[in-house]
Every structure is written in C-alpha cells, then in structure tokens.
Amino acid sequence: MEPTINARDAFDVAIVQVKPSKGRYAENLARIGEAFAQVVGDGPAPALVVLPEAATTGYFLEGAVYELARSARAFADDLARTWRAACGDRTVELCCGFYENDGGTYYNSALYLRVGGGAHEIVHVHRKMFLPTYGVFDEERFLSRGRRLQTFDTMLGRAAILICEDVWHAIMPTIAAIKGARFLIVPSAAPGRGIDGEAELGSVAHWREILRATACEHGLYVLYAGLTGFEGGKGMTGSSCVIDPRGNVQVQAPEIGACVVRGRIDLREADLARASLPLLGDLNAVLPDLLLDDELPLPTGRAQ
Amino acid sequence: MNLLEIRPSYEAALRGPRINPEIATRWLVAFLRDELIERRGIRRAVVGLSGGVDSAVTASLCARALGAENVYAFRLPYATSSPASLADAQLVVDALGINCRTIEITAAVDGYLQFEPDADARRRGNVMARTRMLVLFDQSAKLDALPIGTGNKTERLLGYFTWHADDTPPLNPLGDLFKTQVWELARFLGVPTPLIDKAPSADLEANQTDEGDLGITYARADAILDQLLLGYADAQLIERGFDSSDVALVRRRVDSTHWKRHLPTTAMLTNTAINEFYLRPVDF
C-alpha cells in the first residue's frame, strides 16, 4: 500500500480501554475485535483507534513475557486480521501496546499500523525507553530498553508514541514536539495507589497533571490509553483520556472497567494554542544555547 | 518590619496516615469482583467473623462486591472466647444480611491440646488460629467459595498474627490499610459502632487487648509505620516529633518479623528455582 501523507485538519479518535485476561493473547484479541466492531458501529467512525500498553497480554508477566512476546510483523498481522474480521476493509490507523520479540531481544513496544485498501502497513514501532525497575516494577529485569525517540508521519499528521514512564520525563515530549509531533499517543499500564485524595486515586491525579502540563507546554494533543483491571492485587487505573493543546481534558474514562472513549482532534486548535502560548517556538530559539552548555553531561563526539 | 514567617511542619506526619474511604471502597470492591468473579469464576466468599472491626469491614466489602446472599460468615468461638465477641459478630450479620453459621472449635482444639497440657498461651492461641483457618478453608471447599483474609497492614508489619493462619487466605482486601484507616473505613461502611469503639483484641485470652500486647496504641504505631516505610531513619523520625521509645519499639517489631511476611525459605539448588529463576505472576 502506497501511503499518502495528506494530513487532515480534524478527525475522530477512539481509545479502547481494555481489561485483558492475563496471558490469554487470542482471547484478548477477540475482545479487542468486539470493541472494534462497536467503535465503527455506534458512532462517528474514527480515523485512529488507540489501545493501552500490553493490551493483549496484561502488564505484569515476569518470565512469561518470553512466551507471549511477538515480532512486530506477527503482531501487526494479528491486529490487522482482528480489525478486518470486525470492520471489513474500512480504512483506519491503529496504535496498540505489545511485548515485542525482535530476534531474541525483548521490548515493551507500541505499534502504529495503517489498515485499508486490502493491505496493512507498519508505520512505526516505538520501544519504551524508560523501563521502570523500582518498587512494584521490574521491567528492565526482563526487557531491553528502546534507544530512539522518533516522530512519524501518519495520515493524520505527525505523531510520537511515548509509553507510560516515557512521558514522565519532561525531556521526552519536549523532543517529540521539537521533532514536529502534533499529537502524542501514550499507551500506559498504571497501577493505582494513593487513597487520601479528594475524589480519585493520587496516582490518577498525578498522571493527569503530567499529561495536561505536557499538552499545554507544547501545544499538542495527548491521547492517553490506560489499561484497566486488577493484576495480582495491583489495579490498573484506566482513566483513558484526550487532552487538548490548551491542557483541557476533552474526555476521560473512569478508572475501573473496559470502555470506549471517543474524542476529536482538530489540528487547527493546536495551531491556535501554539500561537497564543508560543512556548515551543521560544524553545526552538533557545535550544541551541541550552544544548551547547558544556556543563551538561552530553556525549562530546566520536568514541575513542 | 515583622513579616509573616512560614515554616515546614511535620504535623501531617504526626497525625498519621489518612484515607478517603469512598475511594478505598470503590477500589476494594473492584478488587474483590475482579479477583473472585472474573479471574477465578467464584461468586461466594467465606469470612471468619471474630466480632472485631477488621472482619466486619471485610464482610461489608464482600457484601458490596458479591451481594449479601453470597457472603458466608463463620463465628468460630473457643470455650474461653468472650460472649461479647459473638454478640458483636451477630450485629454485623444482622446489619449486612449475610449468611452466618457458628461452629465451636473447642473440641478440635482440645483434641490436640489434651496431649500438650503445658502449652502456654502463645501456643494455645496459635493452635486456635490455625484451627479456625482449617475450618474456613474446608467450608470454602464445601460452599464453592473463597476464604477472604482480614489482616491489616499494621498487624502484618508488627508481626502480630499467627503465621500460616490469619495470613493464609488467597485474597486480602485490607492488607495495605493501617488499623486506623480500617477504623475510618468501618465508619464509612456503617459497621455497627460497638465494634469500632471497643478496644481491639485477638480474644485468645481473657482481658487481652492488641494495644496491651503491642505496648503502643495503634494511632502512634500507624503514624510511625507510615513514615518508617518511606525510608526515614529513626533519628529523622525522632526529629519529626515521634517519641524515641515508640520508634524503637516499632522498629524492633518490624525488623524481627520480616520472615512472617514471606513464603517459606526454600533452598536454591538449580537455575530453575521457583520464584527465583522461574518467575510467573500469581494471576498467570
């Protein structure tokens, strides 16, 4: 399939907040297929459908990750087949988190896939760069970290994927924005904690602060897809949401339960947000001075 | 000029851990539904109802998660158990409308202890606790139910429980809540007030109270534990205003009971040792 990059100004998106059964890849894909059918049947057909981190397996796998990881090609084929079985050859772009086996090296990845015209094409694979390995998390014990943060062109404009902790490091969305991302996709699996807040878990409130700050600092949309359901006592906090380029929450799912969240992205809004708060433009102007600071622990040249 | 001065305060730390009971309830009910119904396909819960606040809160959460008709409470008194405990447990049964059965464990406990007439109170208490768990697991098998644990975070951290008895059920909704948080949750859930207001007791001996056994109140212990778990050294806790002898007591109890919060220690002999090299999550 020959991609034609001709970004639309506005398009509908759907986030499928899933609750996978641990390790049951085929069963979870079948449930995702049911959600796909709902997504195209019940409302405006979305141009982009986003799913969470580890959406087809569950997040905490420990050593079982080696049994359940797929190559990006195999996962793309499975996801495209699932879409077609549910929705026919309707054109769509899909983004979904999965555990990747790249010839015996394992990653926590997310795939961006274009489906339509009787074919499907991998547009991009992002490999999670910041692997939480502290407290309840143990990712780097089992997985390798990704080495590049790339933006990529979609039918809907330039995008970047940041998986879960990736987006907690402010430098990541900053680099994505500098590289031209108009919207960020954040597949996530966030175990909830913090029960002394006003109305929601402390970790949910913290996440939203980060996502809102990211969106309005860089004038871009953030599509957050959160896993839901309990995994061995650890409850994933769902709360999938769309945040607009001024930092407003356009729509947000509850913490508990599988659901479909629909939103609308209007890139003209992103333009206006950047015009009224030109922080990204300011950063582009100042960035060379910041990076030329010889006190920064940056690589200085070729390895000796 | 005399400007207003604003300084950091450790008042919140001294007050102890807080809880929004509405959030906790929502989360724990979802936990029970997911773990029981969706993961295991089990719709019934068995809870040992002692007449104390922990088991009352556990039963209340189970009733919300599964429906009162699917909660099976068991009162398991020994000959020396306080009649007031039985009565308080009945208040919970009546308030929730859950099923309840009373099974005396005296004959089972004495059946063994008749051969050990010199057993002290600690050993006798452990035999009672393990007998109760035997009954709860057997009743769960009979009822196609799952036994639900009632242990709270404070007693887990202080090692104030019988190993492989109170901590045995496969699900424990309260295990990450301090005792003082369980009390707040109990008020929110409408647990009968006599259970919240009375002094907590394991009820293994006459006039026994938890705080008497522990040598510290739950309120003081919880405030220290809440900070201690964040990694603060004893000197930092004392700087924040905690009493040094309280800090030493809590630290000693926590440090001497780490083993009680783990599975048995298995000798590792191969590179496929279970839970050392062969690693699978509990829900896999």
Short mmCIF file of C-alpha atoms in Angstrom, two decimals, chain A residues 16-242:
data_model
loop_
_atom_site.label_atom_id
_atom_site.label_comp_id
_atom_site.label_asym_id
_atom_site.label_seq_id
_atom_site.Cartn_x
_atom_site.Cartn_y
_atom_site.Cartn_z
CA VAL A 16 -10.31 1.35 23.68
CA GLN A 17 -9.67 0.92 27.40
CA VAL A 18 -9.20 -2.82 27.76
CA LYS A 19 -9.08 -5.23 30.65
CA PRO A 20 -7.09 -8.19 29.40
CA SER A 21 -7.10 -11.66 30.94
CA LYS A 22 -3.54 -12.38 31.96
CA GLY A 23 -1.60 -14.14 29.23
CA ARG A 24 -4.60 -15.06 27.08
CA TYR A 25 -3.44 -13.46 23.87
CA ALA A 26 -6.04 -14.92 21.48
CA GLU A 27 -8.93 -14.32 23.88
CA ASN A 28 -7.85 -10.73 24.44
CA LEU A 29 -7.51 -10.10 20.72
CA ALA A 30 -11.03 -11.46 20.23
CA ARG A 31 -12.32 -8.99 22.84
CA ILE A 32 -10.47 -6.18 21.12
CA GLY A 33 -12.21 -7.25 17.90
CA GLU A 34 -15.58 -6.85 19.63
CA ALA A 35 -14.57 -3.37 20.71
CA PHE A 36 -13.50 -2.54 17.13
CA ALA A 37 -16.97 -3.56 15.88
CA GLN A 38 -18.56 -1.28 18.49
CA VAL A 39 -16.25 1.58 17.60
CA VAL A 40 -17.27 1.64 13.94
CA GLY A 41 -20.89 0.67 14.56
CA ASP A 42 -22.03 3.06 17.25
CA GLY A 43 -20.68 6.49 16.41
CA PRO A 44 -18.56 8.52 14.03
CA ALA A 45 -16.05 6.11 12.52
CA PRO A 46 -12.69 7.03 14.00
CA ALA A 47 -9.65 7.60 11.84
CA LEU A 48 -7.44 6.42 14.70
CA VAL A 49 -8.03 3.80 17.38
CA VAL A 50 -5.62 3.63 20.32
CA LEU A 51 -5.16 0.82 22.84
CA PRO A 52 -3.10 0.65 26.05
CA GLU A 53 0.29 -0.79 26.88
CA ALA A 54 0.41 -4.62 26.96
CA ALA A 55 -3.21 -4.63 25.75
CA THR A 56 -3.24 -8.23 24.53
CA THR A 57 -1.46 -9.90 27.45
CA GLY A 58 -1.70 -7.85 30.63
CA TYR A 59 1.23 -5.91 32.02
CA PHE A 60 2.91 -7.91 34.82
CA LEU A 61 4.19 -11.03 33.05
CA GLU A 62 7.59 -11.63 34.68
CA GLY A 63 9.28 -14.56 32.86
CA ALA A 64 6.16 -15.33 30.83
CA VAL A 65 6.95 -12.31 28.69
CA TYR A 66 9.25 -14.55 26.64
CA GLU A 67 6.34 -16.88 25.84
CA LEU A 68 3.97 -14.10 24.88
CA ALA A 69 6.13 -11.60 23.00
CA ARG A 70 5.57 -11.38 19.25
CA SER A 71 7.57 -9.93 16.40
CA ALA A 72 6.23 -6.59 15.25
CA ARG A 73 5.29 -8.18 11.93
CA ALA A 74 3.37 -11.04 13.56
CA PHE A 75 1.60 -8.66 15.91
CA ALA A 76 0.73 -6.31 13.04
CA ASP A 77 -0.75 -9.22 11.11
CA ASP A 78 -2.81 -10.34 14.12
CA LEU A 79 -4.08 -6.83 14.83
CA ALA A 80 -4.95 -6.15 11.18
CA ARG A 81 -6.73 -9.51 10.94
CA THR A 82 -8.71 -8.65 14.07
CA TRP A 83 -9.70 -5.28 12.62
CA ARG A 84 -10.79 -6.75 9.30
CA ALA A 85 -12.78 -9.54 10.95
CA ALA A 86 -14.72 -6.93 12.90
CA CYS A 87 -14.90 -3.99 10.48
CA GLY A 88 -14.15 -5.28 6.98
CA ASP A 89 -11.70 -3.33 4.89
CA ARG A 90 -12.59 0.01 6.39
CA THR A 91 -9.52 2.25 6.46
CA VAL A 92 -8.11 3.01 9.91
CA GLU A 93 -4.92 3.67 11.79
CA LEU A 94 -4.35 1.63 14.95
CA CYS A 95 -1.92 2.06 17.81
CA CYS A 96 -1.52 -0.73 20.35
CA GLY A 97 0.99 -1.71 23.02
CA PHE A 98 2.53 -5.21 22.96
CA TYR A 99 5.56 -7.13 24.13
CA GLU A 100 7.95 -7.42 21.19
CA ASN A 101 10.40 -10.20 20.38
CA ASP A 102 12.98 -8.89 17.93
CA GLY A 103 15.11 -11.95 17.25
CA GLY A 104 15.55 -12.77 20.92
CA THR A 105 15.74 -9.22 22.22
CA TYR A 106 12.58 -8.25 24.05
CA TYR A 107 10.95 -4.85 24.28
CA ASN A 108 7.88 -3.18 25.71
CA SER A 109 6.66 -1.68 22.43
CA ALA A 110 3.74 0.01 20.74
CA LEU A 111 2.86 -0.47 17.12
CA TYR A 112 1.32 2.13 14.82
CA LEU A 113 -0.44 0.35 11.99
CA ARG A 114 -2.29 1.53 8.89
CA VAL A 115 -5.03 -0.77 7.62
CA GLY A 116 -7.06 -0.36 4.43
CA GLY A 117 -7.17 -0.99 0.74
CA GLY A 118 -6.77 -4.71 1.28
CA ALA A 119 -3.39 -4.31 2.94
CA HIS A 120 -1.76 -3.17 6.14
CA GLU A 121 1.49 -1.43 6.83
CA ILE A 122 3.56 -0.85 9.95
CA VAL A 123 4.02 2.89 10.15
CA HIS A 124 6.11 2.91 13.30
CA VAL A 125 7.19 0.84 16.29
CA HIS A 126 8.18 2.68 19.44
CA ARG A 127 10.18 0.74 22.01
CA LYS A 128 9.75 2.02 25.55
CA MET A 129 12.89 3.83 26.61
CA PHE A 130 12.31 4.35 30.32
CA LEU A 131 11.69 0.93 31.84
CA PRO A 132 10.51 1.34 35.44
CA THR A 133 12.54 -1.00 37.66
CA TYR A 134 11.77 0.01 41.21
CA GLY A 135 9.17 -0.85 43.83
CA VAL A 136 6.38 -2.78 42.19
CA PHE A 137 8.00 -2.50 38.75
CA ASP A 138 10.60 -4.88 37.33
CA GLU A 139 10.68 -4.21 33.59
CA GLU A 140 14.41 -4.00 32.99
CA ARG A 141 14.89 -7.40 34.59
CA PHE A 142 13.11 -8.90 31.59
CA LEU A 143 13.25 -6.36 28.79
CA SER A 144 15.68 -4.20 26.86
CA ARG A 145 15.10 -0.51 26.51
CA GLY A 146 14.43 1.27 23.29
CA ARG A 147 17.20 3.53 22.01
CA ARG A 148 15.43 6.13 19.86
CA LEU A 149 12.59 8.55 20.17
CA GLN A 150 11.24 9.13 16.68
CA THR A 151 8.29 11.02 15.38
CA PHE A 152 6.48 9.64 12.36
CA ASP A 153 4.06 10.81 9.71
CA THR A 154 0.54 9.45 9.77
CA MET A 155 -2.50 10.17 7.63
CA LEU A 156 -3.49 12.46 10.47
CA GLY A 157 -0.34 14.45 10.98
CA ARG A 158 3.00 13.88 12.63
CA ALA A 159 2.85 11.88 15.85
CA ALA A 160 5.00 10.35 18.54
CA ILE A 161 4.39 7.46 20.90
CA LEU A 162 5.59 7.60 24.50
CA ILE A 163 4.86 4.52 26.59
CA CYS A 164 3.94 5.11 30.22
CA GLU A 165 7.07 6.25 32.13
CA ASP A 166 8.47 7.68 28.89
CA VAL A 167 6.12 10.64 29.30
CA TRP A 168 7.05 11.23 32.95
CA HIS A 169 10.41 12.55 31.78
CA ALA A 170 9.68 16.05 30.50
CA ILE A 171 12.51 15.85 28.01
CA MET A 172 10.67 13.14 26.05
CA PRO A 173 7.56 15.09 24.98
CA THR A 174 9.85 18.08 24.53
CA ILE A 175 11.96 16.22 21.99
CA ALA A 176 8.84 14.82 20.33
CA ALA A 177 7.42 18.32 19.99
CA ILE A 178 10.69 19.72 18.64
CA LYS A 179 10.68 16.91 16.09
CA GLY A 180 7.29 18.07 14.91
CA ALA A 181 4.75 15.90 16.72
CA ARG A 182 1.23 17.37 16.60
CA PHE A 183 -0.22 14.70 18.83
CA LEU A 184 1.22 12.30 21.38
CA ILE A 185 -0.05 8.79 21.92
CA VAL A 186 0.57 7.45 25.42
CA PRO A 187 -0.26 3.75 25.87
CA SER A 188 0.01 3.01 29.56
CA ALA A 189 -0.45 0.46 32.35
CA ALA A 190 -0.50 2.38 35.61
CA PRO A 191 -1.05 0.52 38.91
CA GLY A 192 -3.16 2.75 41.16
CA ARG A 193 -2.14 3.95 44.58
CA GLY A 194 -2.79 6.84 46.94
CA ILE A 195 -6.13 6.80 48.81
CA ASP A 196 -6.02 10.09 50.67
CA GLY A 197 -7.10 12.37 47.83
CA GLU A 198 -10.33 14.27 47.29
CA ALA A 199 -12.13 12.15 44.73
CA GLU A 200 -9.71 9.90 42.92
CA LEU A 201 -6.55 7.92 43.49
CA GLY A 202 -3.44 10.02 43.96
CA SER A 203 -1.68 8.34 41.07
CA VAL A 204 -4.55 9.20 38.70
CA ALA A 205 -4.40 12.85 39.68
CA HIS A 206 -0.62 12.84 39.25
CA TRP A 207 -0.90 11.33 35.80
CA ARG A 208 -3.39 13.95 34.68
CA GLU A 209 -1.16 16.76 35.93
CA ILE A 210 1.69 15.41 33.84
CA LEU A 211 -0.45 14.93 30.73
CA ARG A 212 -2.08 18.35 30.98
CA ALA A 213 1.25 20.07 31.54
CA THR A 214 2.70 18.21 28.56
CA ALA A 215 -0.19 19.18 26.27
CA CYS A 216 -0.24 22.87 27.09
CA GLU A 217 3.53 23.34 27.24
CA HIS A 218 3.95 22.06 23.70
CA GLY A 219 0.56 22.84 22.18
CA LEU A 220 -0.27 19.32 21.18
CA TYR A 221 -3.00 16.74 21.74
CA VAL A 222 -2.36 13.89 24.13
CA LEU A 223 -4.19 10.60 23.68
CA TYR A 224 -3.76 8.52 26.82
CA ALA A 225 -4.85 4.88 26.73
CA GLY A 226 -4.82 3.23 30.15
CA LEU A 227 -5.10 -0.46 30.92
CA THR A 228 -7.78 -1.34 33.47
CA GLY A 229 -8.45 -4.28 35.81
CA PHE A 230 -6.56 -5.92 38.66
CA GLU A 231 -3.39 -7.92 38.17
CA GLY A 232 -2.45 -9.81 41.31
CA GLY A 233 -3.85 -7.13 43.60
CA LYS A 234 -2.47 -4.24 41.59
CA GLY A 235 -5.31 -2.32 39.99
CA MET A 236 -4.64 -0.62 36.67
CA THR A 237 -6.20 2.82 36.68
CA GLY A 238 -7.74 3.15 33.23
CA SER A 239 -8.65 6.86 33.04
CA SER A 240 -8.01 6.94 29.31
CA CYS A 241 -8.38 10.47 28.06
CA VAL A 242 -7.98 13.00 25.32
#
